[in-house]
mmCIF file of C-alpha atoms in Angstrom:
data_model
loop_
_atom_site.group_PDB
_atom_site.id
_atom_site.type_symbol
_atom_site.label_atom_id
_atom_site.label_comp_id
_atom_site.label_asym_id
_atom_site.label_seq_id
_atom_site.Cartn_x
_atom_site.Cartn_y
_atom_site.Cartn_z
ATOM 1 C CA UNK F 1 -29.941 23.762 -1.327
ATOM 2 C CA UNK F 2 -32.702 24.161 -3.647
ATOM 3 C CA UNK F 3 -34.841 22.062 -5.750
ATOM 4 C CA UNK F 4 -35.596 24.229 -9.114
ATOM 5 C CA UNK F 5 -36.665 27.707 -7.479
ATOM 6 C CA UNK F 6 -38.039 26.392 -4.502
ATOM 7 C CA UNK F 7 -35.860 26.655 -1.367
ATOM 8 C CA UNK F 8 -35.583 23.453 0.804
ATOM 9 C CA UNK F 9 -36.995 24.831 4.135
ATOM 10 C CA UNK F 10 -33.796 23.881 6.159
ATOM 11 C CA UNK F 11 -31.678 25.888 3.724
ATOM 12 C CA UNK F 12 -32.879 29.170 4.871
ATOM 13 C CA UNK F 13 -32.695 28.128 8.519
ATOM 14 C CA UNK F 14 -29.063 26.984 7.845
ATOM 15 C CA UNK F 15 -27.801 30.341 6.303
ATOM 16 C CA UNK F 16 -29.201 32.400 8.722
ATOM 17 C CA UNK F 17 -26.867 30.793 11.112
ATOM 18 C CA UNK F 18 -23.983 31.838 9.029
ATOM 19 C CA UNK F 19 -24.728 35.513 8.709
ATOM 20 C CA UNK F 20 -24.430 38.429 11.223
ATOM 21 C CA UNK F 21 -26.874 41.058 12.085
ATOM 22 C CA UNK F 22 -26.072 42.886 8.740
ATOM 23 C CA UNK F 23 -26.825 39.688 6.967
ATOM 24 C CA UNK F 24 -23.203 39.340 5.809
ATOM 25 C CA UNK F 25 -21.572 35.955 5.960
ATOM 26 C CA UNK F 26 -19.352 35.438 9.095
ATOM 27 C CA UNK F 27 -17.259 32.758 7.415
ATOM 28 C CA UNK F 28 -16.109 32.210 3.922
ATOM 29 C CA UNK F 29 -18.860 30.335 1.857
ATOM 30 C CA UNK F 30 -18.878 29.172 -1.798
ATOM 31 C CA UNK F 31 -21.792 27.850 -3.432
ATOM 32 C CA UNK F 32 -20.535 24.992 -5.836
ATOM 33 C CA UNK F 33 -23.126 23.954 -8.495
ATOM 34 C CA UNK F 34 -22.746 21.595 -11.584
ATOM 35 C CA UNK F 35 -25.353 23.950 -13.208
ATOM 36 C CA UNK F 36 -23.796 25.880 -16.049
ATOM 37 C CA UNK F 37 -26.794 27.202 -18.245
ATOM 38 C CA UNK F 38 -26.429 30.942 -16.872
ATOM 39 C CA UNK F 39 -23.869 33.402 -15.941
ATOM 40 C CA UNK F 40 -22.443 33.071 -12.521
ATOM 41 C CA UNK F 41 -23.967 36.549 -11.507
ATOM 42 C CA UNK F 42 -27.450 35.479 -12.562
ATOM 43 C CA UNK F 43 -27.186 32.291 -10.360
ATOM 44 C CA UNK F 44 -25.887 34.372 -7.343
ATOM 45 C CA UNK F 45 -28.835 37.040 -7.560
ATOM 46 C CA UNK F 46 -31.344 33.982 -7.923
ATOM 47 C CA UNK F 47 -29.749 32.309 -4.726
ATOM 48 C CA UNK F 48 -29.707 35.875 -2.974
ATOM 49 C CA UNK F 49 -33.451 36.044 -3.620
ATOM 50 C CA UNK F 50 -34.378 32.498 -2.667
ATOM 51 C CA UNK F 51 -32.338 32.160 0.372
ATOM 52 C CA UNK F 52 -32.667 35.931 1.709
ATOM 53 C CA UNK F 53 -28.941 36.226 2.284
ATOM 54 C CA UNK F 54 -26.279 38.208 0.026
ATOM 55 C CA UNK F 55 -24.728 35.337 -2.124
ATOM 56 C CA UNK F 56 -21.674 36.677 -3.778
ATOM 57 C CA UNK F 57 -19.584 33.905 -4.464
ATOM 58 C CA UNK F 58 -21.074 31.108 -6.723
ATOM 59 C CA UNK F 59 -18.929 28.609 -8.674
ATOM 60 C CA UNK F 60 -20.705 27.138 -11.700
ATOM 61 C CA UNK F 61 -19.494 23.942 -13.494
ATOM 62 C CA UNK F 62 -17.874 26.212 -16.121
ATOM 63 C CA UNK F 63 -15.945 28.479 -13.674
ATOM 64 C CA UNK F 64 -12.805 26.698 -13.800
ATOM 65 C CA UNK F 65 -12.328 27.361 -17.567
ATOM 66 C CA UNK F 66 -10.970 30.665 -16.396
ATOM 67 C CA UNK F 67 -7.946 28.646 -15.579
ATOM 68 C CA UNK F 68 -7.422 27.462 -19.184
ATOM 69 C CA UNK F 69 -5.779 30.415 -20.545
ATOM 70 C CA UNK F 70 -3.892 28.656 -23.151
ATOM 71 C CA UNK F 71 -7.106 28.355 -25.071
ATOM 72 C CA UNK F 72 -8.841 31.559 -24.427
ATOM 73 C CA UNK F 73 -7.440 33.107 -27.756
ATOM 74 C CA UNK F 74 -8.350 29.811 -29.780
ATOM 75 C CA UNK F 75 -11.158 29.363 -31.926
ATOM 76 C CA UNK F 76 -13.440 27.202 -29.891
ATOM 77 C CA UNK F 77 -17.027 25.544 -30.159
ATOM 78 C CA UNK F 78 -19.227 25.770 -27.159
ATOM 79 C CA UNK F 79 -22.193 23.474 -26.459
ATOM 80 C CA UNK F 80 -24.725 23.563 -23.853
ATOM 81 C CA UNK F 81 -27.765 25.369 -22.560
ATOM 82 C CA UNK F 82 -28.482 28.911 -21.758
ATOM 83 C CA UNK F 83 -26.357 32.175 -23.091
ATOM 84 C CA UNK F 84 -23.472 29.973 -24.063
ATOM 85 C CA UNK F 85 -21.676 32.671 -25.926
ATOM 86 C CA UNK F 86 -21.879 35.007 -23.150
ATOM 87 C CA UNK F 87 -20.780 32.308 -20.639
ATOM 88 C CA UNK F 88 -17.840 31.566 -22.850
ATOM 89 C CA UNK F 89 -16.687 35.184 -23.124
ATOM 90 C CA UNK F 90 -17.152 35.832 -19.383
ATOM 91 C CA UNK F 91 -14.890 32.978 -18.325
ATOM 92 C CA UNK F 92 -12.065 34.506 -20.797
ATOM 93 C CA UNK F 93 -12.676 33.134 -24.357
ATOM 94 C CA UNK F 94 -12.439 35.512 -27.101
ATOM 95 C CA UNK F 95 -13.140 33.548 -30.306
ATOM 96 C CA UNK F 96 -16.305 31.473 -29.875
ATOM 97 C CA UNK F 97 -18.766 29.719 -32.044
ATOM 98 C CA UNK F 98 -22.128 28.179 -30.877
ATOM 99 C CA UNK F 99 -23.685 24.973 -32.141
ATOM 100 C CA UNK F 100 -26.507 27.462 -33.799
ATOM 101 C CA UNK F 101 -23.802 29.404 -35.503
ATOM 102 C CA UNK F 102 -22.288 26.174 -36.709
ATOM 103 C CA UNK F 103 -25.542 24.743 -37.922
ATOM 104 C CA UNK F 104 -26.399 27.900 -39.843
ATOM 105 C CA UNK F 105 -23.094 28.045 -41.550
ATOM 106 C CA UNK F 106 -23.230 24.241 -42.508
ATOM 107 C CA UNK F 107 -27.030 23.479 -42.924
ATOM 108 C CA UNK F 108 -26.104 20.332 -44.509
ATOM 109 C CA UNK F 109 -24.554 18.790 -41.426
ATOM 110 C CA UNK F 110 -27.879 18.914 -39.541
ATOM 111 C CA UNK F 111 -30.508 16.920 -41.072
ATOM 112 C CA UNK F 112 -32.617 16.459 -37.931
ATOM 113 C CA UNK F 113 -36.502 17.234 -39.001
ATOM 114 C CA UNK F 114 -37.073 20.590 -37.679
ATOM 115 C CA UNK F 115 -40.745 20.399 -38.515
ATOM 116 C CA UNK F 116 -41.492 18.060 -35.708
ATOM 117 C CA UNK F 117 -40.527 20.670 -33.190
ATOM 118 C CA UNK F 118 -43.312 22.155 -30.965
ATOM 119 C CA UNK F 119 -43.706 25.762 -30.314
ATOM 120 C CA UNK F 120 -41.475 25.391 -27.273
ATOM 121 C CA UNK F 121 -38.940 22.828 -28.176
ATOM 122 C CA UNK F 122 -37.442 20.685 -25.627
ATOM 123 C CA UNK F 123 -33.867 20.266 -24.942
ATOM 124 C CA UNK F 124 -32.519 18.182 -27.940
ATOM 125 C CA UNK F 125 -29.196 16.494 -28.169
ATOM 126 C CA UNK F 126 -29.167 15.202 -31.660
ATOM 127 C CA UNK F 127 -27.538 18.294 -33.277
ATOM 128 C CA UNK F 128 -25.259 18.959 -30.628
ATOM 129 C CA UNK F 129 -23.981 15.241 -30.757
ATOM 130 C CA UNK F 130 -23.733 15.290 -34.446
ATOM 131 C CA UNK F 131 -21.856 18.712 -34.831
ATOM 132 C CA UNK F 132 -19.373 17.954 -32.079
ATOM 133 C CA UNK F 133 -18.577 14.526 -33.536
ATOM 134 C CA UNK F 134 -18.194 16.453 -37.011
ATOM 135 C CA UNK F 135 -15.815 18.981 -35.627
ATOM 136 C CA UNK F 136 -13.623 16.247 -34.009
ATOM 137 C CA UNK F 137 -13.546 13.705 -36.975
ATOM 138 C CA UNK F 138 -12.716 16.656 -39.501
ATOM 139 C CA UNK F 139 -10.257 18.343 -37.158
ATOM 140 C CA UNK F 140 -12.322 21.469 -37.329
ATOM 141 C CA UNK F 141 -12.452 21.586 -41.093
ATOM 142 C CA UNK F 142 -16.109 21.029 -41.481
ATOM 143 C CA UNK F 143 -16.069 21.202 -45.333
ATOM 144 C CA UNK F 144 -13.981 17.874 -45.405
ATOM 145 C CA UNK F 145 -15.004 14.338 -44.840
ATOM 146 C CA UNK F 146 -14.188 12.507 -41.766
ATOM 147 C CA UNK F 147 -10.484 11.826 -41.146
ATOM 148 C CA UNK F 148 -10.936 8.472 -39.278
ATOM 149 C CA UNK F 149 -7.174 7.810 -39.070
ATOM 150 C CA UNK F 150 -6.667 10.828 -36.715
ATOM 151 C CA UNK F 151 -4.014 10.058 -34.099
ATOM 152 C CA UNK F 152 -5.531 12.761 -31.813
ATOM 153 C CA UNK F 153 -8.554 14.936 -31.911
ATOM 154 C CA UNK F 154 -9.050 18.511 -30.859
ATOM 155 C CA UNK F 155 -8.715 19.456 -27.002
ATOM 156 C CA UNK F 156 -11.947 18.802 -25.450
ATOM 157 C CA UNK F 157 -13.030 20.549 -22.174
ATOM 158 C CA UNK F 158 -16.099 19.263 -20.438
ATOM 159 C CA UNK F 159 -18.279 20.698 -17.669
ATOM 160 C CA UNK F 160 -20.518 18.908 -15.563
ATOM 161 C CA UNK F 161 -20.405 15.348 -15.333
ATOM 162 C CA UNK F 162 -23.724 14.473 -13.389
ATOM 163 C CA UNK F 163 -25.372 11.621 -14.917
ATOM 164 C CA UNK F 164 -28.614 12.420 -13.089
ATOM 165 C CA UNK F 165 -30.100 15.539 -11.143
ATOM 166 C CA UNK F 166 -33.045 16.219 -8.974
ATOM 167 C CA UNK F 167 -35.999 18.613 -10.322
ATOM 168 C CA UNK F 168 -39.506 18.614 -9.495
ATOM 169 C CA UNK F 169 -40.249 15.121 -10.689
ATOM 170 C CA UNK F 170 -40.268 12.318 -8.191
ATOM 171 C CA UNK F 171 -37.181 10.682 -9.860
ATOM 172 C CA UNK F 172 -33.783 12.102 -11.079
ATOM 173 C CA UNK F 173 -33.678 13.415 -14.484
ATOM 174 C CA UNK F 174 -30.945 12.722 -17.002
ATOM 175 C CA UNK F 175 -27.987 15.235 -16.705
ATOM 176 C CA UNK F 176 -25.106 16.400 -18.617
ATOM 177 C CA UNK F 177 -23.213 13.417 -17.837
ATOM 178 C CA UNK F 178 -25.693 11.304 -19.922
ATOM 179 C CA UNK F 179 -25.012 13.585 -22.973
ATOM 180 C CA UNK F 180 -21.283 12.692 -22.278
ATOM 181 C CA UNK F 181 -22.055 8.888 -22.337
ATOM 182 C CA UNK F 182 -23.654 9.310 -25.584
ATOM 183 C CA UNK F 183 -20.771 11.508 -27.229
ATOM 184 C CA UNK F 184 -18.309 9.116 -25.964
ATOM 185 C CA UNK F 185 -19.944 5.970 -27.133
ATOM 186 C CA UNK F 186 -20.629 7.673 -30.543
ATOM 187 C CA UNK F 187 -17.023 8.579 -30.953
ATOM 188 C CA UNK F 188 -15.725 5.176 -30.065
ATOM 189 C CA UNK F 189 -18.483 3.303 -32.264
ATOM 190 C CA UNK F 190 -17.260 5.184 -35.277
ATOM 191 C CA UNK F 191 -13.392 5.546 -34.647
ATOM 192 C CA UNK F 192 -12.887 2.529 -32.402
ATOM 193 C CA UNK F 193 -10.934 4.683 -29.967
ATOM 194 C CA UNK F 194 -11.729 6.358 -26.678
ATOM 195 C CA UNK F 195 -12.626 10.117 -26.673
ATOM 196 C CA UNK F 196 -10.175 11.906 -24.539
ATOM 197 C CA UNK F 197 -10.741 14.983 -22.371
ATOM 198 C CA UNK F 198 -8.220 17.875 -21.746
ATOM 199 C CA UNK F 199 -10.008 18.257 -18.636
ATOM 200 C CA UNK F 200 -13.205 17.355 -16.814
ATOM 201 C CA UNK F 201 -14.884 20.109 -14.524
ATOM 202 C CA UNK F 202 -17.645 20.086 -12.326
ATOM 203 C CA UNK F 203 -18.005 17.833 -9.339
ATOM 204 C CA UNK F 204 -16.595 15.433 -8.445
ATOM 205 C CA UNK F 205 -13.436 16.699 -10.355
ATOM 206 C CA UNK F 206 -10.558 17.703 -8.172
ATOM 207 C CA UNK F 207 -10.018 20.722 -10.381
ATOM 208 C CA UNK F 208 -13.389 21.941 -9.227
ATOM 209 C CA UNK F 209 -12.879 21.681 -5.598
ATOM 210 C CA UNK F 210 -9.333 23.111 -5.962
ATOM 211 C CA UNK F 211 -10.838 26.335 -7.613
ATOM 212 C CA UNK F 212 -13.435 26.370 -4.759
ATOM 213 C CA UNK F 213 -10.664 26.320 -2.350
ATOM 214 C CA UNK F 214 -8.905 29.206 -3.933
ATOM 215 C CA UNK F 215 -12.313 31.258 -3.888
ATOM 216 C CA UNK F 216 -12.394 30.490 -0.309
ATOM 217 C CA UNK F 217 -8.742 31.587 0.172
ATOM 218 C CA UNK F 218 -9.818 34.872 -1.708
ATOM 219 C CA UNK F 219 -12.502 35.698 0.702
ATOM 220 C CA UNK F 220 -10.468 34.943 3.752
ATOM 221 C CA UNK F 221 -7.979 37.499 2.241
ATOM 222 C CA UNK F 222 -10.634 40.067 1.618
ATOM 223 C CA UNK F 223 -11.599 39.823 5.188
ATOM 224 C CA UNK F 224 -8.082 40.302 6.305
ATOM 225 C CA UNK F 225 -7.964 36.821 7.915
ATOM 226 C CA UNK F 226 -3.979 36.203 8.530
ATOM 227 C CA UNK F 227 -4.542 32.572 9.772
ATOM 228 C CA UNK F 228 -4.959 30.070 6.924
ATOM 229 C CA UNK F 229 -8.049 28.064 6.507
ATOM 230 C CA UNK F 230 -7.218 24.509 7.066
ATOM 231 C CA UNK F 231 -10.462 22.691 6.935
ATOM 232 C CA UNK F 232 -13.076 22.600 4.267
ATOM 233 C CA UNK F 233 -16.552 21.128 4.529
ATOM 234 C CA UNK F 234 -18.502 20.162 1.545
ATOM 235 C CA UNK F 235 -22.256 19.629 2.061
ATOM 236 C CA UNK F 236 -24.194 17.887 -0.751
ATOM 237 C CA UNK F 237 -26.775 15.390 -1.512
ATOM 238 C CA UNK F 238 -25.311 13.246 -4.290
ATOM 239 C CA UNK F 239 -22.892 10.416 -3.395
ATOM 240 C CA UNK F 240 -21.395 10.066 -6.916
ATOM 241 C CA UNK F 241 -20.562 13.959 -7.342
ATOM 242 C CA UNK F 242 -20.798 15.763 -3.865
ATOM 243 C CA UNK F 243 -19.305 13.145 -1.584
ATOM 244 C CA UNK F 244 -17.176 11.329 -4.296
ATOM 245 C CA UNK F 245 -15.527 14.856 -5.276
ATOM 246 C CA UNK F 246 -15.072 16.015 -1.688
ATOM 247 C CA UNK F 247 -13.431 12.703 -0.608
ATOM 248 C CA UNK F 248 -11.332 12.754 -3.800
ATOM 249 C CA UNK F 249 -10.042 16.420 -2.965
ATOM 250 C CA UNK F 250 -9.416 15.287 0.604
ATOM 251 C CA UNK F 251 -7.261 12.383 -0.631
ATOM 252 C CA UNK F 252 -5.465 14.772 -2.849
ATOM 253 C CA UNK F 253 -4.772 16.919 0.267
ATOM 254 C CA UNK F 254 -3.401 14.019 2.251
ATOM 255 C CA UNK F 255 -1.149 12.864 -0.606
ATOM 256 C CA UNK F 256 0.224 16.348 -1.041
ATOM 257 C CA UNK F 257 0.949 16.800 2.634
ATOM 258 C CA UNK F 258 2.545 13.454 2.522
ATOM 259 C CA UNK F 259 4.921 14.629 -0.115
ATOM 260 C CA UNK F 260 5.711 17.522 1.698
ATOM 261 C CA UNK F 261 6.608 15.630 4.801
ATOM 262 C CA UNK F 262 8.578 13.099 2.763
ATOM 263 C CA UNK F 263 10.637 16.099 1.277
ATOM 264 C CA UNK F 264 11.141 17.636 4.680
ATOM 265 C CA UNK F 265 12.426 14.772 6.395
ATOM 266 C CA UNK F 266 14.819 13.941 3.394
ATOM 267 C CA UNK F 267 16.109 17.473 3.626
ATOM 268 C CA UNK F 268 16.720 17.189 7.395
ATOM 269 C CA UNK F 269 18.765 14.000 6.840
ATOM 270 C CA UNK F 270 20.923 15.416 3.820
ATOM 271 C CA UNK F 271 21.136 19.007 4.296
ATOM 272 C CA UNK F 272 19.666 21.714 2.185
ATOM 273 C CA UNK F 273 18.742 21.072 -1.321
ATOM 274 C CA UNK F 274 16.662 18.296 -2.891
ATOM 275 C CA UNK F 275 18.440 14.961 -2.417
ATOM 276 C CA UNK F 276 19.069 12.707 -5.380
ATOM 277 C CA UNK F 277 16.914 10.056 -3.442
ATOM 278 C CA UNK F 278 13.756 12.279 -3.525
ATOM 279 C CA UNK F 279 11.931 12.132 -6.849
ATOM 280 C CA UNK F 280 11.591 15.599 -8.459
ATOM 281 C CA UNK F 281 7.761 14.973 -8.828
ATOM 282 C CA UNK F 282 7.238 15.749 -5.168
ATOM 283 C CA UNK F 283 6.998 19.365 -6.045
ATOM 284 C CA UNK F 284 5.327 19.019 -9.177
ATOM 285 C CA UNK F 285 1.574 19.636 -9.016
ATOM 286 C CA UNK F 286 -1.162 18.926 -11.748
ATOM 287 C CA UNK F 287 -0.848 21.123 -14.896
ATOM 288 C CA UNK F 288 -4.077 23.144 -13.935
ATOM 289 C CA UNK F 289 -2.807 23.964 -10.510
ATOM 290 C CA UNK F 290 -0.064 26.346 -11.944
ATOM 291 C CA UNK F 291 -2.750 28.889 -12.631
ATOM 292 C CA UNK F 292 -3.328 28.988 -8.781
ATOM 293 C CA UNK F 293 -1.480 29.444 -5.623
ATOM 294 C CA UNK F 294 -1.005 26.086 -3.552
ATOM 295 C CA UNK F 295 -3.892 25.143 -1.246
ATOM 296 C CA UNK F 296 -3.860 26.093 2.318
ATOM 297 C CA UNK F 297 -6.504 23.626 3.283
ATOM 298 C CA UNK F 298 -5.274 20.339 4.627
ATOM 299 C CA UNK F 299 -8.556 18.491 4.678
ATOM 300 C CA UNK F 300 -11.923 18.568 2.982
ATOM 301 C CA UNK F 301 -14.606 16.791 5.024
ATOM 302 C CA UNK F 302 -17.785 15.391 3.055
ATOM 303 C CA UNK F 303 -21.192 15.684 4.688
ATOM 304 C CA UNK F 304 -24.169 14.066 2.942
ATOM 305 C CA UNK F 305 -27.618 15.344 3.300
ATOM 306 C CA UNK F 306 -30.935 13.535 2.433
ATOM 307 C CA UNK F 307 -32.845 16.177 0.605
ATOM 308 C CA UNK F 308 -32.085 15.673 -2.920
ATOM 309 C CA UNK F 309 -30.553 12.714 -5.203
ATOM 310 C CA UNK F 310 -29.868 10.677 -2.022
ATOM 311 C CA UNK F 311 -33.108 8.843 -1.099
ATOM 312 C CA UNK F 312 -34.284 9.921 2.486
ATOM 313 C CA UNK F 313 -36.314 6.815 2.723
ATOM 314 C CA UNK F 314 -33.624 4.333 2.421
ATOM 315 C CA UNK F 315 -32.265 2.713 5.761
ATOM 316 C CA UNK F 316 -29.428 4.986 6.726
ATOM 317 C CA UNK F 317 -26.324 3.583 8.388
ATOM 318 C CA UNK F 318 -26.212 4.753 11.965
ATOM 319 C CA UNK F 319 -22.770 6.160 11.198
ATOM 320 C CA UNK F 320 -20.326 6.811 8.591
ATOM 321 C CA UNK F 321 -18.203 3.665 9.300
ATOM 322 C CA UNK F 322 -20.762 1.647 7.652
ATOM 323 C CA UNK F 323 -19.946 1.521 3.869
ATOM 324 C CA UNK F 324 -22.631 3.250 1.608
ATOM 325 C CA UNK F 325 -22.286 1.732 -1.712
ATOM 326 C CA UNK F 326 -24.421 1.712 -5.084
ATOM 327 C CA UNK F 327 -24.817 -1.545 -7.085
ATOM 328 C CA UNK F 328 -24.096 0.601 -10.236
ATOM 329 C CA UNK F 329 -21.456 3.229 -10.475
ATOM 330 C CA UNK F 330 -23.025 6.170 -11.979
ATOM 331 C CA UNK F 331 -19.755 8.214 -11.832
ATOM 332 C CA UNK F 332 -18.058 9.309 -14.969
ATOM 333 C CA UNK F 333 -16.179 6.770 -17.340
ATOM 334 C CA UNK F 334 -12.756 8.264 -16.368
ATOM 335 C CA UNK F 335 -13.388 8.053 -12.630
ATOM 336 C CA UNK F 336 -12.880 4.697 -11.167
ATOM 337 C CA UNK F 337 -15.144 3.390 -8.517
ATOM 338 C CA UNK F 338 -13.750 3.334 -4.964
ATOM 339 C CA UNK F 339 -16.190 2.559 -2.090
ATOM 340 C CA UNK F 340 -14.045 4.641 0.108
ATOM 341 C CA UNK F 341 -14.783 7.876 -2.065
ATOM 342 C CA UNK F 342 -18.637 7.428 -1.497
ATOM 343 C CA UNK F 343 -18.528 7.198 2.222
ATOM 344 C CA UNK F 344 -19.398 10.512 3.860
ATOM 345 C CA UNK F 345 -17.465 11.764 6.736
ATOM 346 C CA UNK F 346 -20.989 12.435 8.303
ATOM 347 C CA UNK F 347 -24.625 12.163 7.480
ATOM 348 C CA UNK F 348 -27.249 14.962 8.152
ATOM 349 C CA UNK F 349 -30.959 15.071 7.642
ATOM 350 C CA UNK F 350 -30.639 18.408 5.781
ATOM 351 C CA UNK F 351 -28.251 21.420 5.287
ATOM 352 C CA UNK F 352 -29.389 23.078 8.515
ATOM 353 C CA UNK F 353 -28.340 20.010 10.368
ATOM 354 C CA UNK F 354 -25.261 19.853 8.578
ATOM 355 C CA UNK F 355 -24.236 23.427 9.571
ATOM 356 C CA UNK F 356 -25.261 22.481 13.175
ATOM 357 C CA UNK F 357 -22.932 19.591 13.026
ATOM 358 C CA UNK F 358 -20.019 21.778 11.535
ATOM 359 C CA UNK F 359 -20.377 24.206 14.274
ATOM 360 C CA UNK F 360 -19.981 21.395 16.919
ATOM 361 C CA UNK F 361 -17.010 19.801 15.043
ATOM 362 C CA UNK F 362 -15.248 23.258 14.911
ATOM 363 C CA UNK F 363 -16.509 24.477 18.206
ATOM 364 C CA UNK F 364 -17.961 27.454 16.499
ATOM 365 C CA UNK F 365 -20.340 29.932 17.939
ATOM 366 C CA UNK F 366 -21.694 32.783 15.955
ATOM 367 C CA UNK F 367 -21.682 35.567 18.527
ATOM 368 C CA UNK F 368 -22.166 38.622 15.963
#
């Protein structure tokens, strides 16, 4: 939608088509971003100013942390950019320590030469990598030496897996996913075991799309809509995050519907109750789903736009049936490459064209 603070011209046109005469959205809309360096309301205010429409529902990469209530009262270390303490408290954590607080309490752990910093320091990862490793390998007891024989490390929640992102430069820049690659490889190099995550948030995580679907349901309820929203549309410019994630969530919705159908058919054959031949797992969702009601959506269609990470100068396939592949998988380590998941349902020149395409697919006319 935007590049830095500059709106893509088509974005303004697109959102004007989604609002009524009073400037209010006529359909539920959630802005899902992998950014995590500010509070949600600040990002909403920025988008409102840039796009000229009242943006109320923004989902940051860290927004799903609200669901992890079992950790909200635990002592947690947060690493990232922006007002990380405020962000952590805003999503529910009550006992928070930042990297800077940790460095000040244990100055000997950070031996990076501070004298080489310019007056406006660039983003540095050395200290964050070092201290996170320290916390993991001492089990949080930073006054102790490393415990290299640990059978498991402290729970780790990660937001934003983008290897690269698009800013003002001509080529994509390193994203938080690159930081994660460094952390994972340092841990494995020292311990010889893989770093494990309690959860991965941000696109393309199913958890992120599930939370976005929940926010869509909330908006529909506030509008008094009785009919459930069945179709979701995810517009994005990054094959490895936006498109992969939307398709992954669509696959989850398909599998969920298949499980329900299997149970329904079995119950019709054997009568009321769950027959022994039907696995108990059919009604069991992922752990994080217990915090939210079951989704009403039955599909999530992905639309690729050519105004960001995806190179608009590449030869585009004439239709989505032609497989779009990358020679190197840029997704996160824990997400296997599946060519089907990086094939968009549709391709549009920009977000304005994408909105028009959705209107056509849904036979929707904004008559307000």
